[in-house]
MMTF fields as JSON, N, C-alpha, C and O atoms, coordinates in Angstrom:
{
  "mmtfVersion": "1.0.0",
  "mmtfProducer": "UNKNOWN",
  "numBonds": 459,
  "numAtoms": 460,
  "numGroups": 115,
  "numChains": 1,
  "numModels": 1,
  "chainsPerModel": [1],
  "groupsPerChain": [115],
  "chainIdList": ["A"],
  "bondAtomList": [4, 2, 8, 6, 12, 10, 16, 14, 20, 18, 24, 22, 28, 26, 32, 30, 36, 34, 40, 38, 44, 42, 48, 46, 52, 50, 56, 54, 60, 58, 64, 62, 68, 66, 72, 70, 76, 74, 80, 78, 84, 82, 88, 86, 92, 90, 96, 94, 100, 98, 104, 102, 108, 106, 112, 110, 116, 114, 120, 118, 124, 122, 128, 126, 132, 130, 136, 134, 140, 138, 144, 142, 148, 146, 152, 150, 156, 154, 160, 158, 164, 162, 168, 166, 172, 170, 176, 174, 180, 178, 184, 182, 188, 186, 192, 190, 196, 194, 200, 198, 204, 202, 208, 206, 212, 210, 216, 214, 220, 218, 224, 222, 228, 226, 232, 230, 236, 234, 240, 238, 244, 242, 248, 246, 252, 250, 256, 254, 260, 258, 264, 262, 268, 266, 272, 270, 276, 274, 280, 278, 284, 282, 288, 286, 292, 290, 296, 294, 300, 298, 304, 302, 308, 306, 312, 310, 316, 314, 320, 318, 324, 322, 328, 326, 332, 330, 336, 334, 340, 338, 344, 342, 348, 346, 352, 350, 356, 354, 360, 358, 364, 362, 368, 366, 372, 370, 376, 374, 380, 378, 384, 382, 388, 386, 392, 390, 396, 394, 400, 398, 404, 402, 408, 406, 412, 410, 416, 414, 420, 418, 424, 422, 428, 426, 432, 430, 436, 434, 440, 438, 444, 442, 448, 446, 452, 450, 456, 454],
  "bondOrderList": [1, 1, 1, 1, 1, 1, 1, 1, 1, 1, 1, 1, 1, 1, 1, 1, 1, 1, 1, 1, 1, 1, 1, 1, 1, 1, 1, 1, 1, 1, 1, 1, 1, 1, 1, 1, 1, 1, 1, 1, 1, 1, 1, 1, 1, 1, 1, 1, 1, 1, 1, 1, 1, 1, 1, 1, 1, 1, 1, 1, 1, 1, 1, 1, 1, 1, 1, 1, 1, 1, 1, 1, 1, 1, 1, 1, 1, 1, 1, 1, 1, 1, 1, 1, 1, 1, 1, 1, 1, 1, 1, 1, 1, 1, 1, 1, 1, 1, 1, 1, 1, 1, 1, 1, 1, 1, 1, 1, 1, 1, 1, 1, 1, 1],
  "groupList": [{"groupName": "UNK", "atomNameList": ["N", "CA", "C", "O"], "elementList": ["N", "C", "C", "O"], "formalChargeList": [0, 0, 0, 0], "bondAtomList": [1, 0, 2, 1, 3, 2], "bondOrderList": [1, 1, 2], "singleLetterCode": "X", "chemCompType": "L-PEPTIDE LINKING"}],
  "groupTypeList": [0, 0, 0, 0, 0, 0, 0, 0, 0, 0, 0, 0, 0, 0, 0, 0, 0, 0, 0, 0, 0, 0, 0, 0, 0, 0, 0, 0, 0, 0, 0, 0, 0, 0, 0, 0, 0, 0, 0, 0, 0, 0, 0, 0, 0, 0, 0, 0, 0, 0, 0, 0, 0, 0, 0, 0, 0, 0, 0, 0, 0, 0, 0, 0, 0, 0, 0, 0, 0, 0, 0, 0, 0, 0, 0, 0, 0, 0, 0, 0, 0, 0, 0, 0, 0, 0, 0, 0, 0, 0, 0, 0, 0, 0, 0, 0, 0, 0, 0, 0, 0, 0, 0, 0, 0, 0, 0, 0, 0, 0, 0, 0, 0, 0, 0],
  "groupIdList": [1, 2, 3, 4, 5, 6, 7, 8, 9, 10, 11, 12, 13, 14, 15, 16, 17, 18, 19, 20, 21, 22, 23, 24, 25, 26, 27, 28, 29, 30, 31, 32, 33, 34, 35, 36, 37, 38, 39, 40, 41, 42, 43, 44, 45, 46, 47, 48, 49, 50, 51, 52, 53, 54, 55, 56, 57, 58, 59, 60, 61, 62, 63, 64, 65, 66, 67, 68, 69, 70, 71, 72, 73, 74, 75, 76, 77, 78, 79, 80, 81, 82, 83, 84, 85, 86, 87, 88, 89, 90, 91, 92, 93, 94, 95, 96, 97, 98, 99, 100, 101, 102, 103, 104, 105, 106, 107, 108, 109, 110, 111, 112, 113, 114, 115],
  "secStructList": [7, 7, 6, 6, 6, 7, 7, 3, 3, 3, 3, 3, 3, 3, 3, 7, 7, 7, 7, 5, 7, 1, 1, 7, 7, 5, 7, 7, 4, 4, 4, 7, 3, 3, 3, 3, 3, 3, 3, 3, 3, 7, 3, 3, 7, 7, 7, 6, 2, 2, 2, 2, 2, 2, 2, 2, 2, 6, 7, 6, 6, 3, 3, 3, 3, 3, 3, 1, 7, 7, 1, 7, 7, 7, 6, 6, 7, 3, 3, 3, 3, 1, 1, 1, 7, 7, 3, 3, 3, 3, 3, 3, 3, 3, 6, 6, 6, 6, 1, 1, 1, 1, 7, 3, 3, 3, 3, 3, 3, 3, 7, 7, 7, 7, 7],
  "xCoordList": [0.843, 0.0, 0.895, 1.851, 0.374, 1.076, 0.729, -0.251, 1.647, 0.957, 0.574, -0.253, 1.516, 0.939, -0.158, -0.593, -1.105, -2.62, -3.196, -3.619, -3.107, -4.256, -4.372, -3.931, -4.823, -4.666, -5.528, -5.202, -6.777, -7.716, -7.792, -7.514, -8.312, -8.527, -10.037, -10.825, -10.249, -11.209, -11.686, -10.634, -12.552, -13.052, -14.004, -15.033, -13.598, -14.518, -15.246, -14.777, -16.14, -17.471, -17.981, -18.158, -18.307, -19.797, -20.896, -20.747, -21.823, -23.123, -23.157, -23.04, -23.253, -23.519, -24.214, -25.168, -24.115, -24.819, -25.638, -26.446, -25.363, -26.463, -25.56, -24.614, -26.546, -25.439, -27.248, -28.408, -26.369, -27.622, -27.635, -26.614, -28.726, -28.968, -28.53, -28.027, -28.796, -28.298, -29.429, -29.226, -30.489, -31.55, -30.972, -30.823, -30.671, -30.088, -31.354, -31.736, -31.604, -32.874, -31.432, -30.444, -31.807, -31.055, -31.359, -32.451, -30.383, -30.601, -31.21, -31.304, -31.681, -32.185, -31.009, -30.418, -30.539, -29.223, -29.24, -28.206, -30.22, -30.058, -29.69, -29.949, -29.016, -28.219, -27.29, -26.531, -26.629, -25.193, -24.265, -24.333, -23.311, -21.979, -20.499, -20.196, -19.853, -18.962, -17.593, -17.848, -16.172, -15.615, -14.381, -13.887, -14.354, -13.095, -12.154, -11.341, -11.684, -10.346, -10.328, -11.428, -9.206, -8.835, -7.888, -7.03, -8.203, -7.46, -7.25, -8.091, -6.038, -5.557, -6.522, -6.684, -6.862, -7.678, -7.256, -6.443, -8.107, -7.933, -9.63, -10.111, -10.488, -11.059, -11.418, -11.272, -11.916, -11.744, -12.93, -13.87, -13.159, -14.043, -14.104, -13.266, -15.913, -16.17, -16.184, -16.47, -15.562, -15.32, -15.983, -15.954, -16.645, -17.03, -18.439, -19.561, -18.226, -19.274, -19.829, -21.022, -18.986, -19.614, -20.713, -21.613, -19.986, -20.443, -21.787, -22.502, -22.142, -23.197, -24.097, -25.302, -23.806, -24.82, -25.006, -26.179, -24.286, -24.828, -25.432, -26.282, -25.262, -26.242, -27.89, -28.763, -27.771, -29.199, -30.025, -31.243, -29.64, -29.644, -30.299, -31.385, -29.679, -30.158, -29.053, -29.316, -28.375, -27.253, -26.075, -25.174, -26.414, -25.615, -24.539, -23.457, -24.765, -23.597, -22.843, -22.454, -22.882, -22.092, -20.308, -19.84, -19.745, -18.361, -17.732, -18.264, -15.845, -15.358, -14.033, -13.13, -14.18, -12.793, -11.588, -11.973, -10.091, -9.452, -8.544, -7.829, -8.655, -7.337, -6.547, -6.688, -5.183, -4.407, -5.476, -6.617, -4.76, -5.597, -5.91, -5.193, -6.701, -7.363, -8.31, -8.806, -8.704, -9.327, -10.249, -9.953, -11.97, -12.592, -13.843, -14.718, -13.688, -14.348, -15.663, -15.587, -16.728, -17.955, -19.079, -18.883, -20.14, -20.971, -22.28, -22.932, -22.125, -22.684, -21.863, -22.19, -21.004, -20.05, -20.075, -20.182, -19.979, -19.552, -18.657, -17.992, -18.109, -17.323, -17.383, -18.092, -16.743, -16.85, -15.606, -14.569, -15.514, -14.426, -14.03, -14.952, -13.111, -12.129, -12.083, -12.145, -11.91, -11.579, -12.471, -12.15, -14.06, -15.423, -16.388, -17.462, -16.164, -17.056, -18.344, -19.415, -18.333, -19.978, -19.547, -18.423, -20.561, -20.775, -21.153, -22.175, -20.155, -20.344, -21.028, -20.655, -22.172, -22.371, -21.931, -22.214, -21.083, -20.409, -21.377, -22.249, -21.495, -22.77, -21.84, -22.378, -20.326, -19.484, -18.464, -18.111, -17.736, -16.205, -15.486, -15.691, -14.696, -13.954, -12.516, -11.625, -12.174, -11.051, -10.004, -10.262, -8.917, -7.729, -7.877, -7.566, -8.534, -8.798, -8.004, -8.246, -6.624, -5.215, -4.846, -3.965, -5.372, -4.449, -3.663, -3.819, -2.795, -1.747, -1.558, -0.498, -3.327, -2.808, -2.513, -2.334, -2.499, -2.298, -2.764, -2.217, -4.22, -5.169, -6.83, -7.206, -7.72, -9.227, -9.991, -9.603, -11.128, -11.779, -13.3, -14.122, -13.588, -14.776, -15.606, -15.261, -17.173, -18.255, -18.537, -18.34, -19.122, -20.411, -21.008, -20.784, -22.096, -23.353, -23.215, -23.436, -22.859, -22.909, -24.278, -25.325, -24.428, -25.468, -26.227, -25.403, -27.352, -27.783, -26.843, -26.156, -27.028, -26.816, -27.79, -27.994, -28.491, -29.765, -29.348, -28.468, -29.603, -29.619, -28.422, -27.979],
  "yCoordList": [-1.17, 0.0, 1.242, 1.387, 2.396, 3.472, 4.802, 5.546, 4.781, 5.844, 7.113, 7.886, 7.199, 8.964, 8.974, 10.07, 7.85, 7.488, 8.453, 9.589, 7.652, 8.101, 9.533, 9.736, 10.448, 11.121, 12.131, 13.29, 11.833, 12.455, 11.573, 10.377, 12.575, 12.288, 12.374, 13.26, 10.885, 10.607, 10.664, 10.365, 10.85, 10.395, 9.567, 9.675, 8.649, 7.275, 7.352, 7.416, 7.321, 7.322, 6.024, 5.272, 5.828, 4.66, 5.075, 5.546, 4.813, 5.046, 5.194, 4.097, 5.964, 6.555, 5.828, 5.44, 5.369, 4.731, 5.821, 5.563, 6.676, 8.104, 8.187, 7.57, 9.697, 9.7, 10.526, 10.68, 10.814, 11.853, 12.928, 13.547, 13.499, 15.227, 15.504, 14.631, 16.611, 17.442, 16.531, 15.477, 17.192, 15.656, 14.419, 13.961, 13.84, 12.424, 11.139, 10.014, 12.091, 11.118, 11.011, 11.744, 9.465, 9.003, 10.177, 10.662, 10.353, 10.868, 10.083, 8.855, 10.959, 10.117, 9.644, 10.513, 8.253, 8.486, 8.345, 7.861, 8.676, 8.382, 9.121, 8.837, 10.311, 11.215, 11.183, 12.034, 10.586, 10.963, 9.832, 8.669, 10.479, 9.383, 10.098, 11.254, 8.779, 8.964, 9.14, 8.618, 9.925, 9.666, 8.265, 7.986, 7.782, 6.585, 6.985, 7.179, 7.39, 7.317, 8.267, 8.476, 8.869, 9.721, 8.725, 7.884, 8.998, 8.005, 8.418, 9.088, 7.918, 8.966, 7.28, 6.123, 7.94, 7.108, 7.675, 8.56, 6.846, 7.659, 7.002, 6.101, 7.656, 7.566, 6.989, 7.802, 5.703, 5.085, 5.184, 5.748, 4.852, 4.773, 3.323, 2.421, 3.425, 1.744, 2.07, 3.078, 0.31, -0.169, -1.256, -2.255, -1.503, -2.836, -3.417, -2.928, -4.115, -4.971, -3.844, -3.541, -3.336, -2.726, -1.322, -0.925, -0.608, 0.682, -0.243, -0.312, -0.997, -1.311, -2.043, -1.975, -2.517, -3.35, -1.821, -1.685, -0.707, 0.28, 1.139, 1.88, 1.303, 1.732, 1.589, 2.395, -0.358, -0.836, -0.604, -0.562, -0.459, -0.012, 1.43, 1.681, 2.223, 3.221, 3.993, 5.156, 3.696, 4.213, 4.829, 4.363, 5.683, 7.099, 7.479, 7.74, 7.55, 8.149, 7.101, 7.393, 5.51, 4.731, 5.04, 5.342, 4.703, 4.904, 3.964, 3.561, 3.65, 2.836, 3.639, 4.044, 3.741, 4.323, 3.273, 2.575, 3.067, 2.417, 2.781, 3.781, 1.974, 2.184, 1.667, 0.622, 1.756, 0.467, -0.58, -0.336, -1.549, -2.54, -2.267, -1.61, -2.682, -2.756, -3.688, -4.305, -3.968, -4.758, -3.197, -2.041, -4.444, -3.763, -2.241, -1.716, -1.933, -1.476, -2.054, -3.137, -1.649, -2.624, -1.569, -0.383, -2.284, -1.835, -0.425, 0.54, -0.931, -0.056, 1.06, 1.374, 1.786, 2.685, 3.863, 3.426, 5.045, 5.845, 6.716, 6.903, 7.625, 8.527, 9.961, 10.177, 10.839, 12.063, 12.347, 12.493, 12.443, 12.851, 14.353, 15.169, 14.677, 15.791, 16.991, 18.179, 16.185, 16.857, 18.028, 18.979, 17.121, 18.42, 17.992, 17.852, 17.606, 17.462, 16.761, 17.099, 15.883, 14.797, 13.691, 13.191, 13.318, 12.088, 11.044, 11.046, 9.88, 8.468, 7.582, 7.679, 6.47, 5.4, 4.184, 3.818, 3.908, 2.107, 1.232, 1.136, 0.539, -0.536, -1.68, -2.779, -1.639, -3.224, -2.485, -1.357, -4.008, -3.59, -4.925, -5.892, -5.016, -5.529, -5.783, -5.281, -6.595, -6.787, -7.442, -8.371, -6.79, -7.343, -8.572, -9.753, -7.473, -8.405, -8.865, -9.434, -8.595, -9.643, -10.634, -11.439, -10.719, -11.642, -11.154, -11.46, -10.426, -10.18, -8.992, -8.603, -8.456, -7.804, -6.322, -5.568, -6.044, -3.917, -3.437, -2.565, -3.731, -2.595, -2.814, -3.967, -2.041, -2.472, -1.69, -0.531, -2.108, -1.704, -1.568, -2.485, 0.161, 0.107, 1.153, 2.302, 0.335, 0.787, 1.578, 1.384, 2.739, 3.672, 4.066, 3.912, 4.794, 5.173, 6.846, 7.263, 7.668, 9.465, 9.915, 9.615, 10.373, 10.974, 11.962, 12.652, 12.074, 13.32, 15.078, 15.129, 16.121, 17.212, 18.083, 18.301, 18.689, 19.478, 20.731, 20.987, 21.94, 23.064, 23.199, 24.306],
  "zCoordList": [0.0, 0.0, 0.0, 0.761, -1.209, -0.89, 0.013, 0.036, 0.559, 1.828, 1.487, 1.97, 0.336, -0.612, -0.863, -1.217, -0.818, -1.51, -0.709, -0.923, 0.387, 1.585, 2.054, 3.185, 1.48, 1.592, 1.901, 1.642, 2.51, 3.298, 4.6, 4.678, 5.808, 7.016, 7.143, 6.812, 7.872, 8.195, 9.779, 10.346, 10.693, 12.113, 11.968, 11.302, 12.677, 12.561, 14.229, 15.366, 13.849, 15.064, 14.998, 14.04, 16.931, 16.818, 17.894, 19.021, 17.322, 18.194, 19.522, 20.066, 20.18, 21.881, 22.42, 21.745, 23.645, 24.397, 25.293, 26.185, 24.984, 26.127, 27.161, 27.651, 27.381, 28.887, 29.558, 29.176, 30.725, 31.443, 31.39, 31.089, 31.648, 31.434, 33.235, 33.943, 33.594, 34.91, 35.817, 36.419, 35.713, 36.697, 36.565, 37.698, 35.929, 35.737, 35.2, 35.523, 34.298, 33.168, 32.366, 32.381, 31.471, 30.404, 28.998, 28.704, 28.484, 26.967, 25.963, 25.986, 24.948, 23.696, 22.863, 22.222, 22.77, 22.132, 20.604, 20.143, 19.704, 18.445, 17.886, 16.717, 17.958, 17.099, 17.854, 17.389, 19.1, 19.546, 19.304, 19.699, 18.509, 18.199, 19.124, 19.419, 19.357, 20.427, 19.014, 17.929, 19.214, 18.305, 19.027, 20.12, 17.75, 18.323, 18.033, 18.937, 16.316, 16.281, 14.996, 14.486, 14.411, 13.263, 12.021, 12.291, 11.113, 10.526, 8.817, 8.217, 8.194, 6.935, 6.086, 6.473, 5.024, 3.758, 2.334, 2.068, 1.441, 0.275, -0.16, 0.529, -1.501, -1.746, -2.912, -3.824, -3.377, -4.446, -5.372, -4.812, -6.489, -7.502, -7.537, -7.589, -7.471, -8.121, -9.299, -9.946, -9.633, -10.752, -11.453, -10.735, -12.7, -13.09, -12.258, -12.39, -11.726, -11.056, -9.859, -9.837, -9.008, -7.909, -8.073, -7.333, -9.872, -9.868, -9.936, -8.937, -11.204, -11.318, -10.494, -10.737, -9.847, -8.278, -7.689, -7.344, -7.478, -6.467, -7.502, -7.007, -8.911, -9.948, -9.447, -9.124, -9.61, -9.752, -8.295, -8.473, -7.022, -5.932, -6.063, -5.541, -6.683, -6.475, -5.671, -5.363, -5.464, -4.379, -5.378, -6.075, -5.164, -6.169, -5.418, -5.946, -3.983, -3.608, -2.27, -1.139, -3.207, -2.442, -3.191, -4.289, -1.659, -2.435, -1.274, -0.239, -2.005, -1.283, -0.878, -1.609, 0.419, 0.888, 1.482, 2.419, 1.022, 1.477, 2.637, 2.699, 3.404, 5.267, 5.355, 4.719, 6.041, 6.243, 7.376, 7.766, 7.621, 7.993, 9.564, 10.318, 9.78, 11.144, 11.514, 10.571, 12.627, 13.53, 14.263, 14.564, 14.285, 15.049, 14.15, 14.839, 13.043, 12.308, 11.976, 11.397, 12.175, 11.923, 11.067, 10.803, 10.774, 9.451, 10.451, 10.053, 11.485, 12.454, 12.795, 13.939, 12.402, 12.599, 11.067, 9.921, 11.333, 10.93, 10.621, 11.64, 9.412, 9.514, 8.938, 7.954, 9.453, 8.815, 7.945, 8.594, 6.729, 5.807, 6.435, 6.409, 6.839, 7.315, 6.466, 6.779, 4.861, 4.007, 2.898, 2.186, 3.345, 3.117, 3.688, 3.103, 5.315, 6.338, 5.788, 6.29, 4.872, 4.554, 5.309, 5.275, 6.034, 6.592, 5.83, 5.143, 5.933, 5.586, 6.366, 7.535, 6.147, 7.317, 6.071, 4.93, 7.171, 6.782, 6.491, 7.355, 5.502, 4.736, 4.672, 4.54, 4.749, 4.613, 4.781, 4.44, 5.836, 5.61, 5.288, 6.021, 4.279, 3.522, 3.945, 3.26, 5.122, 5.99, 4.846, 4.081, 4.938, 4.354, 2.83, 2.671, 1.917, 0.505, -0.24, -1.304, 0.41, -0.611, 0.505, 0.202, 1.762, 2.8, 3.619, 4.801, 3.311, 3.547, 4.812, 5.302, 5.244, 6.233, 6.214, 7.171, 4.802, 4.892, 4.329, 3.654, 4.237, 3.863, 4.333, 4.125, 4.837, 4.749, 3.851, 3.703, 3.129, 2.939, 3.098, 3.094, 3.283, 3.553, 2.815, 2.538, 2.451, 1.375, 2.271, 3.47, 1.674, 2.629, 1.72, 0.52, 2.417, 1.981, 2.321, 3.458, 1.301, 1.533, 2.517, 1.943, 3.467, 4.127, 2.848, 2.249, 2.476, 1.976, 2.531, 3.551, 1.73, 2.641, 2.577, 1.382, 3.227, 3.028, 2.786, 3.609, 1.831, 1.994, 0.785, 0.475]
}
């Protein structure tokens, strides 16, 4: 893997478990994400088979971003691209697709942006 690739920063978030307000009622936690970790990527173009499965989908603004490898990334997790603040939610992650251990990949799904 070349490291010159990666070349946007990502924050990878996962879902909040709530916390409490000042009374000490639980929060609503469905809009709060906790951040885990920061991490350099690069941004890939589907190709061949994938543009077209996320064609027929309807999914216009699936894309595949590549990481060095990691443990612990799951399809329930999110990220924010650094580089023009749109939020990604993870739809697959694609652990180490040569074997060998140095790279992951992961599909997302572009959030809409309103306005």
């Amino acid at each position: 893997m070349n490291p010159a690739k990666l070349n946007r920063r990502i924050l990878l978030q996962k879902k909040s478990n709530g916390t409490e307000d000042d009374s000490g009622y639980p929060t609503d936690p469905t809009d709060a994400w906790d951040d885990v970790m920061s991490l350099y990527a690069s941004r890939e173009p589907l190709r061949g088979r994938e543009f077209f499965t996320a064609a027929a989908a309807n999914a216009e603004l699936t894309l595949r971003y590549k990481i060095r490898y990691r443990d612990g990334i799951t399809p329930d997790m999110r990220f924010i691209d650094l580089n023009n603040g749109r939020i990604c939610n993870i739809t697959a992650v694609l652990d180490d697709p040569y074997g060998d251990r140095t790279e992951t990949h992961l599909m997302v799904l572009e959030e809409h942006m309103n306005g």
